[in-house]
Short mmCIF file of C-alpha atoms in Angstrom, two decimals:
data_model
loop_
_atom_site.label_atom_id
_atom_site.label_comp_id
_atom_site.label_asym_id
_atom_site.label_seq_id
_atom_site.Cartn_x
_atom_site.Cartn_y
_atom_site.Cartn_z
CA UNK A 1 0.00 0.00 0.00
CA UNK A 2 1.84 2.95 -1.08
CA UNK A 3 0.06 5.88 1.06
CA UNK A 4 0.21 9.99 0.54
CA UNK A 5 0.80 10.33 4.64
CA UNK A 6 2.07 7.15 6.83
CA UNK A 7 0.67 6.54 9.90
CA UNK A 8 2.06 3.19 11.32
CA UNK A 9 4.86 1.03 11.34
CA UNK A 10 3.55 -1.61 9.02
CA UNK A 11 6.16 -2.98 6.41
CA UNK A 12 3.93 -3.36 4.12
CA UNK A 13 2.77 0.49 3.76
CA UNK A 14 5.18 2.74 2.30
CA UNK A 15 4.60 6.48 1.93
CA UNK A 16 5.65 8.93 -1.01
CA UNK A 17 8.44 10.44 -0.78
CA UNK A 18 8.74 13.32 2.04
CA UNK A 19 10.21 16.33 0.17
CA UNK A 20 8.96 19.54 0.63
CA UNK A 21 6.95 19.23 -2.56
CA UNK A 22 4.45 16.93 -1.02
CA UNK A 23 3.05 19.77 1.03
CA UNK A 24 3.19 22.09 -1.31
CA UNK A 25 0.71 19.72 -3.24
CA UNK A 26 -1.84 19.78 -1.06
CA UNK A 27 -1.69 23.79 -0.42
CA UNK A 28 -1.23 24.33 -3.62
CA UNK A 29 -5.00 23.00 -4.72
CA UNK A 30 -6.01 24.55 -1.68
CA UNK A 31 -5.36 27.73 -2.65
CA UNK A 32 -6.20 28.21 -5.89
CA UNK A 33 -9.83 26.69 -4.80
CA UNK A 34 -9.41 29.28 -2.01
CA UNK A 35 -9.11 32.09 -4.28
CA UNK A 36 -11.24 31.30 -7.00
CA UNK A 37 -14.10 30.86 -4.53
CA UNK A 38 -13.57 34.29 -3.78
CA UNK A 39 -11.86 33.74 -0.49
CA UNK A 40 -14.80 31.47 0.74
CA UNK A 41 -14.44 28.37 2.82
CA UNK A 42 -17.43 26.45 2.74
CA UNK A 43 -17.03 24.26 0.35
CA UNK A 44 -13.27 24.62 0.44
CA UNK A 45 -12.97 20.33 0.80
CA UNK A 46 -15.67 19.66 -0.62
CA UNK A 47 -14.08 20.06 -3.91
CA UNK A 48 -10.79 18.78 -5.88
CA UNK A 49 -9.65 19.77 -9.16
CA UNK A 50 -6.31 17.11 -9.15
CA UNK A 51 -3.77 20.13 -10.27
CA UNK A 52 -0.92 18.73 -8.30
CA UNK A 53 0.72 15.30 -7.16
CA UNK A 54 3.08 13.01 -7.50
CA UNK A 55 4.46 10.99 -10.47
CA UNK A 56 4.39 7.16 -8.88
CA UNK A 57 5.55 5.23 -11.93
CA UNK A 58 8.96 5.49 -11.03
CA UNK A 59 8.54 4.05 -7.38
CA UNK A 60 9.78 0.72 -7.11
CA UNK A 61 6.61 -0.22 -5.53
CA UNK A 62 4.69 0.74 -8.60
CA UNK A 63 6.99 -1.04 -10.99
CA UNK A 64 6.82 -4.36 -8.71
CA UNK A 65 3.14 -4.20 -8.90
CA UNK A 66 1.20 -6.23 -11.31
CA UNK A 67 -1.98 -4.57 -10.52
CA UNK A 68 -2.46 -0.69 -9.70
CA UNK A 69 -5.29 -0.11 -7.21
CA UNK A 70 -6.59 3.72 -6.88
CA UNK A 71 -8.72 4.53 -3.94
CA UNK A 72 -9.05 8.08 -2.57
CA UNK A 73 -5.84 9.61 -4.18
CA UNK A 74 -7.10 12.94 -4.10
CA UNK A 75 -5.38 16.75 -1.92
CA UNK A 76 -2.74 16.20 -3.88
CA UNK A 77 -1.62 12.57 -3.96
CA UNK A 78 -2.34 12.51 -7.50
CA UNK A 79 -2.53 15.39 -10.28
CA UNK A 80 -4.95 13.79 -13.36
CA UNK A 81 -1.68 14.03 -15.32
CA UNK A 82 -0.35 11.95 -12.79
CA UNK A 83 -3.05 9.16 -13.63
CA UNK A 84 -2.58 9.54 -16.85
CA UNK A 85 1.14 8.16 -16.49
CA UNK A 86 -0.42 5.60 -14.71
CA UNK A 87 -2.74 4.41 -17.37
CA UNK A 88 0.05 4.94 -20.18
CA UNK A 89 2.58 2.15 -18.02
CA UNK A 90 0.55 -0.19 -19.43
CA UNK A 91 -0.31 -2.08 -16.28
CA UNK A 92 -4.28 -3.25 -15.67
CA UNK A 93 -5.81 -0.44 -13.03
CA UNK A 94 -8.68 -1.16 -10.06
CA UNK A 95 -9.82 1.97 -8.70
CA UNK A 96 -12.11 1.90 -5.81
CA UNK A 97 -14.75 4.82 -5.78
CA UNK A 98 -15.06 6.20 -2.34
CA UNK A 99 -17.72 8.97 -3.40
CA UNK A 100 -18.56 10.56 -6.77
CA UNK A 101 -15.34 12.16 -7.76
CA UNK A 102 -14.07 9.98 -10.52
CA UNK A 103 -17.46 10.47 -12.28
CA UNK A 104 -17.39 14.17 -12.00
CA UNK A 105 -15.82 17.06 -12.99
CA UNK A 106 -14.70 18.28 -9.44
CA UNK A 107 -17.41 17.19 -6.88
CA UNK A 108 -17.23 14.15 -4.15
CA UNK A 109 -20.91 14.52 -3.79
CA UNK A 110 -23.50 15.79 -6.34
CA UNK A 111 -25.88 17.48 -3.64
CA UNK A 112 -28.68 17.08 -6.74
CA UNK A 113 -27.02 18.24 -9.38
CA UNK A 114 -27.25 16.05 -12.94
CA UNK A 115 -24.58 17.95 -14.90
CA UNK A 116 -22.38 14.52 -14.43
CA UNK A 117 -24.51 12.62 -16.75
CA UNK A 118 -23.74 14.97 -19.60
CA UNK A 119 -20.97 17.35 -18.98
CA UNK A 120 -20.44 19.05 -15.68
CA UNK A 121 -19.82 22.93 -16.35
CA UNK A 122 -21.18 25.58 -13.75
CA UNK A 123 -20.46 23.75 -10.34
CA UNK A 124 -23.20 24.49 -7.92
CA UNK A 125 -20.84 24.33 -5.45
CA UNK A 126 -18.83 27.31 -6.30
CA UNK A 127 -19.76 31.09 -6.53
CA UNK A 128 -21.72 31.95 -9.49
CA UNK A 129 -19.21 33.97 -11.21
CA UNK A 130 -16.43 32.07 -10.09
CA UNK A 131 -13.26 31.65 -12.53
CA UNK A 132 -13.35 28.09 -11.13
CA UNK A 133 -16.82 27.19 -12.90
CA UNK A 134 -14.51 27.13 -16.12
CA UNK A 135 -11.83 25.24 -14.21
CA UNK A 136 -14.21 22.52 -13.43
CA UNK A 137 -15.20 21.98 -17.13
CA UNK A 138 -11.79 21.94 -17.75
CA UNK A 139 -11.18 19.62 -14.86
CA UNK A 140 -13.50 17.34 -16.83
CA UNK A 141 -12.27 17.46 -20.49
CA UNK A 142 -8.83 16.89 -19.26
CA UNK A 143 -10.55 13.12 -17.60
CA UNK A 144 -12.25 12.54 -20.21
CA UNK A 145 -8.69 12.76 -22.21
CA UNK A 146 -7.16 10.78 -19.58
CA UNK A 147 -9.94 7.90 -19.48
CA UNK A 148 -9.89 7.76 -23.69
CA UNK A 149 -8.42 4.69 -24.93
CA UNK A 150 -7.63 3.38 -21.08
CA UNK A 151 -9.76 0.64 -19.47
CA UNK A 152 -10.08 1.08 -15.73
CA UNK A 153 -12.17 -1.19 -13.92
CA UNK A 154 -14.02 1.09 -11.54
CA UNK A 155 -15.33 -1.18 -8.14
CA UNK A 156 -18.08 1.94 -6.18
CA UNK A 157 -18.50 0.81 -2.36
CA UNK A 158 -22.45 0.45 -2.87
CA UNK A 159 -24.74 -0.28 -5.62
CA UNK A 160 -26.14 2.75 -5.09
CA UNK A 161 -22.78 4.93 -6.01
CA UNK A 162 -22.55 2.21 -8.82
CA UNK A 163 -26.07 2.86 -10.52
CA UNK A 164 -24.94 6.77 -9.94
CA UNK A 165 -21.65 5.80 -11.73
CA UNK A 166 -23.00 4.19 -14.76
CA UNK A 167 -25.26 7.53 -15.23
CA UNK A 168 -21.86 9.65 -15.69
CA UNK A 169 -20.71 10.64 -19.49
CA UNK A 170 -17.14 10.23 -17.87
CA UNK A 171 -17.16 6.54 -17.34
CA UNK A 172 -19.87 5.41 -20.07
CA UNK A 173 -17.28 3.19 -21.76
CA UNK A 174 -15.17 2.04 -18.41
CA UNK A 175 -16.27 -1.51 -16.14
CA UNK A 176 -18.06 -0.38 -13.36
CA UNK A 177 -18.90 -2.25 -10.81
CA UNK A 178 -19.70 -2.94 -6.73
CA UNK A 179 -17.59 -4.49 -3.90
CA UNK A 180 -18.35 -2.50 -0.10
CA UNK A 181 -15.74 -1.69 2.03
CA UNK A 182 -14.43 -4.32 4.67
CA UNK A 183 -14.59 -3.61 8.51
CA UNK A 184 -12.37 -6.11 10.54
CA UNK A 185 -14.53 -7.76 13.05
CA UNK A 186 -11.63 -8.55 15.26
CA UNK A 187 -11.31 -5.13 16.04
CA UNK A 188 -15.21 -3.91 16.03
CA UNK A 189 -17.32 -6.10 18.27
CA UNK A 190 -19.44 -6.54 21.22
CA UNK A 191 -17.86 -5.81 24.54
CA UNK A 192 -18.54 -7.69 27.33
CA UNK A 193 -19.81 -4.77 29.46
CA UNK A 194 -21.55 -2.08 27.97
CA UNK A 195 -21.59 0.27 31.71
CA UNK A 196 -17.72 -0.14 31.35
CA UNK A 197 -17.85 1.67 27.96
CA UNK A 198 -20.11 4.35 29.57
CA UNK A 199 -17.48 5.01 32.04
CA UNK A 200 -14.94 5.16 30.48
CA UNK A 201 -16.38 8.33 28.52
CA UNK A 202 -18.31 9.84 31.54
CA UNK A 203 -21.71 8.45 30.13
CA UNK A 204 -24.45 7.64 32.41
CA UNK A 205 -24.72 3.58 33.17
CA UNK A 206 -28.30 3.95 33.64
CA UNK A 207 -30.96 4.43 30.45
CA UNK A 208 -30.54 5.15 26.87
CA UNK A 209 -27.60 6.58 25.01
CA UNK A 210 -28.04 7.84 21.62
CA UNK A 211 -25.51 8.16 19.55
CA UNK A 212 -24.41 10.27 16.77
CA UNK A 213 -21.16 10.54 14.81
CA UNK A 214 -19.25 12.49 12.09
CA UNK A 215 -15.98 13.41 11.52
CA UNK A 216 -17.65 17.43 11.35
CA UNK A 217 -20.92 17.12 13.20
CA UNK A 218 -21.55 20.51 11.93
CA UNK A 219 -20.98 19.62 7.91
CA UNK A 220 -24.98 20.15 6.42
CA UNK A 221 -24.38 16.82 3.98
CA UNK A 222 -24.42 15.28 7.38
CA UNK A 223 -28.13 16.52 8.43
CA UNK A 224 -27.51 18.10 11.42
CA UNK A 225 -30.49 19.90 11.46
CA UNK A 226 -33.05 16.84 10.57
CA UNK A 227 -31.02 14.92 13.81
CA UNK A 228 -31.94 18.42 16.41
CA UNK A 229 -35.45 18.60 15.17
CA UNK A 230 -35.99 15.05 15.36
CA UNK A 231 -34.97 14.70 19.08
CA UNK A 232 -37.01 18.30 19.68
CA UNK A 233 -40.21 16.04 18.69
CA UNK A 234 -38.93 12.97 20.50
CA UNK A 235 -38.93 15.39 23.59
CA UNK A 236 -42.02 16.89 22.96
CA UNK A 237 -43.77 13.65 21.85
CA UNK A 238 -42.46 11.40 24.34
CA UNK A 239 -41.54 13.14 27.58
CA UNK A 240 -39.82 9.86 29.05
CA UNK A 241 -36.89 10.44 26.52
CA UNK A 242 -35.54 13.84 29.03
CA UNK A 243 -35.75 11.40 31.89
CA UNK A 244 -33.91 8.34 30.60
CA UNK A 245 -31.84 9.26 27.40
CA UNK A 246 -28.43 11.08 26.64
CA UNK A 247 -27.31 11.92 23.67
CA UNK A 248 -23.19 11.46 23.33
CA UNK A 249 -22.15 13.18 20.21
CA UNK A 250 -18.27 12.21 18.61
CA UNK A 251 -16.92 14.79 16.32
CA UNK A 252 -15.77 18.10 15.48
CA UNK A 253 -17.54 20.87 16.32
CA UNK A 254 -19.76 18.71 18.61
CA UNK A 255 -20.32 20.96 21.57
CA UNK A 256 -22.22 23.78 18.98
CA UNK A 257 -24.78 20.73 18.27
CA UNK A 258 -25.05 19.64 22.43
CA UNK A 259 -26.24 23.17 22.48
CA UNK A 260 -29.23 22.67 20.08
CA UNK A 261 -30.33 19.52 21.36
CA UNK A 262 -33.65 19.27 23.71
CA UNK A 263 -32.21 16.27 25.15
CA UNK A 264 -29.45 16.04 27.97
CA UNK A 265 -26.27 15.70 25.83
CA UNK A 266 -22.82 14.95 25.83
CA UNK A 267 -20.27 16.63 23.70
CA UNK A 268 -17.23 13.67 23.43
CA UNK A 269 -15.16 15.85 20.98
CA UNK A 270 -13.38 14.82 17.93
CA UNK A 271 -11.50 11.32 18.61
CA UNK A 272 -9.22 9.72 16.29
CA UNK A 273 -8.18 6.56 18.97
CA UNK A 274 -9.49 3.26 17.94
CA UNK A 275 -10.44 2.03 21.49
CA UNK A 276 -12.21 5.16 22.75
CA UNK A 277 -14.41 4.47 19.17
CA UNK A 278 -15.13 1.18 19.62
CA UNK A 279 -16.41 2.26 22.94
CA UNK A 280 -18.75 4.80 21.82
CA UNK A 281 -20.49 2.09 19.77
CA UNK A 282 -20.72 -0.14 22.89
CA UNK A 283 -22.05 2.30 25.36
CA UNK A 284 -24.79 3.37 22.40
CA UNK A 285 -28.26 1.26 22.41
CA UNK A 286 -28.81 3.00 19.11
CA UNK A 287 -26.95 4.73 16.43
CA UNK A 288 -28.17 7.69 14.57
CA UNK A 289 -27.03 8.79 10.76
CA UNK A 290 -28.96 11.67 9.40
CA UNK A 291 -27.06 11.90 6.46
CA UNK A 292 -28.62 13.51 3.15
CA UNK A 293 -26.36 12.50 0.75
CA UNK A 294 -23.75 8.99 1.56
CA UNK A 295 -22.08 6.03 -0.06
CA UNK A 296 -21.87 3.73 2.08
CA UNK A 297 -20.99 4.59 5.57
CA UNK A 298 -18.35 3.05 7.56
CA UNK A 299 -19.54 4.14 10.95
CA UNK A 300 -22.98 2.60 10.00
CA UNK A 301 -20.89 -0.69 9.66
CA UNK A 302 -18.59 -0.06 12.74
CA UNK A 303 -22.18 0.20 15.01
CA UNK A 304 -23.32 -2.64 13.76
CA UNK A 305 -20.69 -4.69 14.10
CA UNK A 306 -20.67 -3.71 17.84
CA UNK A 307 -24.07 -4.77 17.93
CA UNK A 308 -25.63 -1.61 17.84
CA UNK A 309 -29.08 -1.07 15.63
CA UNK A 310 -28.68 1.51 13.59
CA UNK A 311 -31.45 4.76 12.19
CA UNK A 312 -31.03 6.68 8.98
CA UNK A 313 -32.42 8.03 6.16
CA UNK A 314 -33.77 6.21 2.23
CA UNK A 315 -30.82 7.70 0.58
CA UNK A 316 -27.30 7.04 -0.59
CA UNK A 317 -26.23 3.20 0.33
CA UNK A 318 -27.78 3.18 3.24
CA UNK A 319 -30.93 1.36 2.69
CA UNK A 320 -28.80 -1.44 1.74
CA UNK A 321 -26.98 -1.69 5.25
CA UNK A 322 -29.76 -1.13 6.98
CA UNK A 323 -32.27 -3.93 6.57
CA UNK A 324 -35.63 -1.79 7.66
CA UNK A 325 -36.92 -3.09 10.78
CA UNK A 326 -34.61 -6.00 10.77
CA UNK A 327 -31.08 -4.26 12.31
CA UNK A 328 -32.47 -0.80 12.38
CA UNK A 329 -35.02 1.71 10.82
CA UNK A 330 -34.79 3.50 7.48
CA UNK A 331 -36.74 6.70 7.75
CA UNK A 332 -38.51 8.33 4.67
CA UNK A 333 -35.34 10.93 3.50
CA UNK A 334 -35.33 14.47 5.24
CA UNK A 335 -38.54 13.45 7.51
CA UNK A 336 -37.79 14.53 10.65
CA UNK A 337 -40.64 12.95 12.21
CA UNK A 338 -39.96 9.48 10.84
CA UNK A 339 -36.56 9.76 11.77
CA UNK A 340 -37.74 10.38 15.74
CA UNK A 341 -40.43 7.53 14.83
CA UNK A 342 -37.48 5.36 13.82
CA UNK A 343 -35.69 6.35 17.32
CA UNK A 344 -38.25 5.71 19.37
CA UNK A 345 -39.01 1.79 17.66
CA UNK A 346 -35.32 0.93 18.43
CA UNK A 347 -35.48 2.23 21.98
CA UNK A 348 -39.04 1.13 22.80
CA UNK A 349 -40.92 -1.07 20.70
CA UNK A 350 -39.01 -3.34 18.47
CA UNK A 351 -37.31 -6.77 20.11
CA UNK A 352 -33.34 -5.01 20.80
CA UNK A 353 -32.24 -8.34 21.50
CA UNK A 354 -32.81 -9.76 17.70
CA UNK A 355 -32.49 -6.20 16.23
CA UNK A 356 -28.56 -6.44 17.43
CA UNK A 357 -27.96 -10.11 17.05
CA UNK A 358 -29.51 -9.41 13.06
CA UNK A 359 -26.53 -6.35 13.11
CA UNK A 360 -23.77 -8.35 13.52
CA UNK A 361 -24.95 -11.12 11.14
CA UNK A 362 -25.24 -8.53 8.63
CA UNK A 363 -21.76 -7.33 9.17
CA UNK A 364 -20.16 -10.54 9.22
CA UNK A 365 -21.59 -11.98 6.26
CA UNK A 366 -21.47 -8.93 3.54
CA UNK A 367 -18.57 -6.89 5.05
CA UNK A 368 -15.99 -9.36 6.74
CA UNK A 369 -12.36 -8.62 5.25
CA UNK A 370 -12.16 -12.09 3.77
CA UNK A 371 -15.76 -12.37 1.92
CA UNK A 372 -14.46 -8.47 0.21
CA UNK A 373 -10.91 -9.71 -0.36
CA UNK A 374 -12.52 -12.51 -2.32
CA UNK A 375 -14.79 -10.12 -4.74
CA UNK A 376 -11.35 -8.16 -5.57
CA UNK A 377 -8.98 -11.03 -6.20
CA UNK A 378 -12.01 -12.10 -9.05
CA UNK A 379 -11.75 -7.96 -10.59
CA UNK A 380 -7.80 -8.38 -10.24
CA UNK A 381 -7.83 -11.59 -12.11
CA UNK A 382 -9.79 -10.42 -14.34
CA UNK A 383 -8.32 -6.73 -15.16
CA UNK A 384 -4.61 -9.24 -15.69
CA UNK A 385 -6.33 -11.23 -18.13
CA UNK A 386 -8.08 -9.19 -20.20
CA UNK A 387 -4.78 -6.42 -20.68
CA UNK A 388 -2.84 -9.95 -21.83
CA UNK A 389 -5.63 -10.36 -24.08
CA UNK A 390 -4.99 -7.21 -25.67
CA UNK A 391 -1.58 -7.64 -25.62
#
């Protein structure tokens, strides 16, 4: 695994090479999004335009591989020139889509729009008079060069990002499609005491703990707003939730949200440690993900797999994790009210019991490393055989 920024000791991750360059990458694209969004911020990540990276076909792990797997190589890993090398080496290429981007002009997520299934242009997402708009259709001529005469053999993490996929002018002639991410259940699973994982992050041991996590609670994609009015009508509707449920919230920004909530609440932070995680799942009797607009979510996955039932919205991949009524509740998307209806079934009318035993069956028999490993040997077998063929 050849990796922009390495994190661990593992021999068998390397990273690129750490010259001053490498940062410069990453600010780089920043900055010229920066400015040609007139100075604005808010969608300053939500966007990538691939202007700078590193060349990787003269790495000796690239010319050791036999396959080339892309998966989120974007804030300047690699430029689209960069991947362009990569598809000229000759060697066959997997590349996992994590969100929209490869189908797009510029965009992770589409938010609505349908330029992608023509030819994106004036990006929504930027200013209206923004010298970027005509970045972003240059972003996507200059794929459209790169993907002409190169097969890539795209694998989205849902079938919903798949079906979204096939819809894009970009990738009309490419092989798309779906294999989910794995989880390893080794490390996400059931503790033995679930008032052990409350303590350990100042929860109460007593009653209900909702749960809600994002790496920016704040970020609107993630439906902040549907999550505070929904537990404003669980409070209103059911009185017994402000007696016997807290609300722990993990992520940025999370103590402007405890502030919103009508529910006593408890702001955990932004946490990046693997144990303290692992316990927030544990200590939760439910899991909540408002999120308008998702592929296919890994903290969905991680809940389960602790045995937690799970509540979100008909959109995205989600409907295909959550098996309605079976390990959770899908709520009609952006309904409020069914997603406090949905709450309120976990917590007080459904049997828990079967609703987390059906969780971690679901986990273990679509999302386990080795059932996922298996689907991607198959696309890597066949990506090697079919470049001999056209050899």
């Amino acid at each position: 695994m050849l990796v922009r920024d390495k994190q661990s000791d593992r021999l068998s991750v390397a990273s690129l090479p750490q010259t001053p360059l490498l940062r410069w990458h990453f600010l780089w694209e920043r900055l010229v999004i920066y400015i040609y969004s007139f100075f604005s911020k808010k969608h300053l990540f939500d966007i990538d335009i691939a202007n700078a990276g590193t060349d990787i076909t003269k790495l000796p792990e690239f010319k050791e591989a036999d396959v080339i797997h892309l998966h989120w190589i974007n804030q300047g890993m690699l430029s689209l020139k960069d991947i362009r090398k990569i598809l000229q080496s000759g060697k066959p290429v997997v590349w996992t889509m994590h969100d929209i981007w490869p189908a797009t002009a510029i965009c992770h997520y589409t938010r609505g729009c349908n330029q992608f299934k023509t030819q994106c242009n004036a990006c929504p997402l930027l200013p209206k008079f923004s010298p970027l708009n005509h970045k972003a259709a240059g972003v996507w001529q200059k794929k459209q060069h790169m993907l002409q005469d190169s097969s890539i053999y795209f694998s989205a993490c849902s079938r919903w990002l798949e079906g979204e996929a096939r819809k894009s002018a970009l990738l009309k002639d490419q092989s798309i499609t779906n294999i989910p991410n794995p989880i390893d259940t080794h490390i996400f699973h059931p503790l033995a005491s679930k008032a052990e994982a409350r303590k350990k992050l100042g929860l109460p041991e007593e009653g209900n703990i909702l749960l809600f996590v994002s790496q920016k609670v704040t970020d609107e994609r993630k439906g902040v707003d549907f999550f505070t009015k929904a537990i404003s009508i669980l409070a209103e509707t059911h009185p017994m939730f402000k007696e016997n449920t807290t609300i722990a919230i993990l992520g940025g920004h999370a103590d402007e949200v405890a502030q919103q909530l009508a529910l006593p609440t408890k702001a955990l932070g932004y946490v990046s440690d693997e144990k303290t995680i692992i316990s927030a799942y544990n200590a939760a009797n439910v899991f909540v993900t408002p999120s308008l607009e998702d592929n296919l979510p890994n903290t969905i996955m991680e809940a389960m797999a602790c045995g937690t039932p799970c509540v979100g919205f008909r959109v995205g991949g989600i409907p295909e994790m959550i098996d309605h009524q079976k390990n959770g509740y899908v709520a009609e998307f952006r309904s409020a009210e069914d997603l406090a209806n949905g709450i309120n079934w976990v917590l007080n009318d459904a049997d828990y019991d079967a609703l987390c035993q059906h969780a971690i069956r679901k986990v273990a028999q679509n999302y386990s490393q080795s059932s996922v490993a298996l689907r991607y040997i198959e696309v890597y077998q066949h990506a090697i055989a079919q470049k001999r063929f056209k050899l």
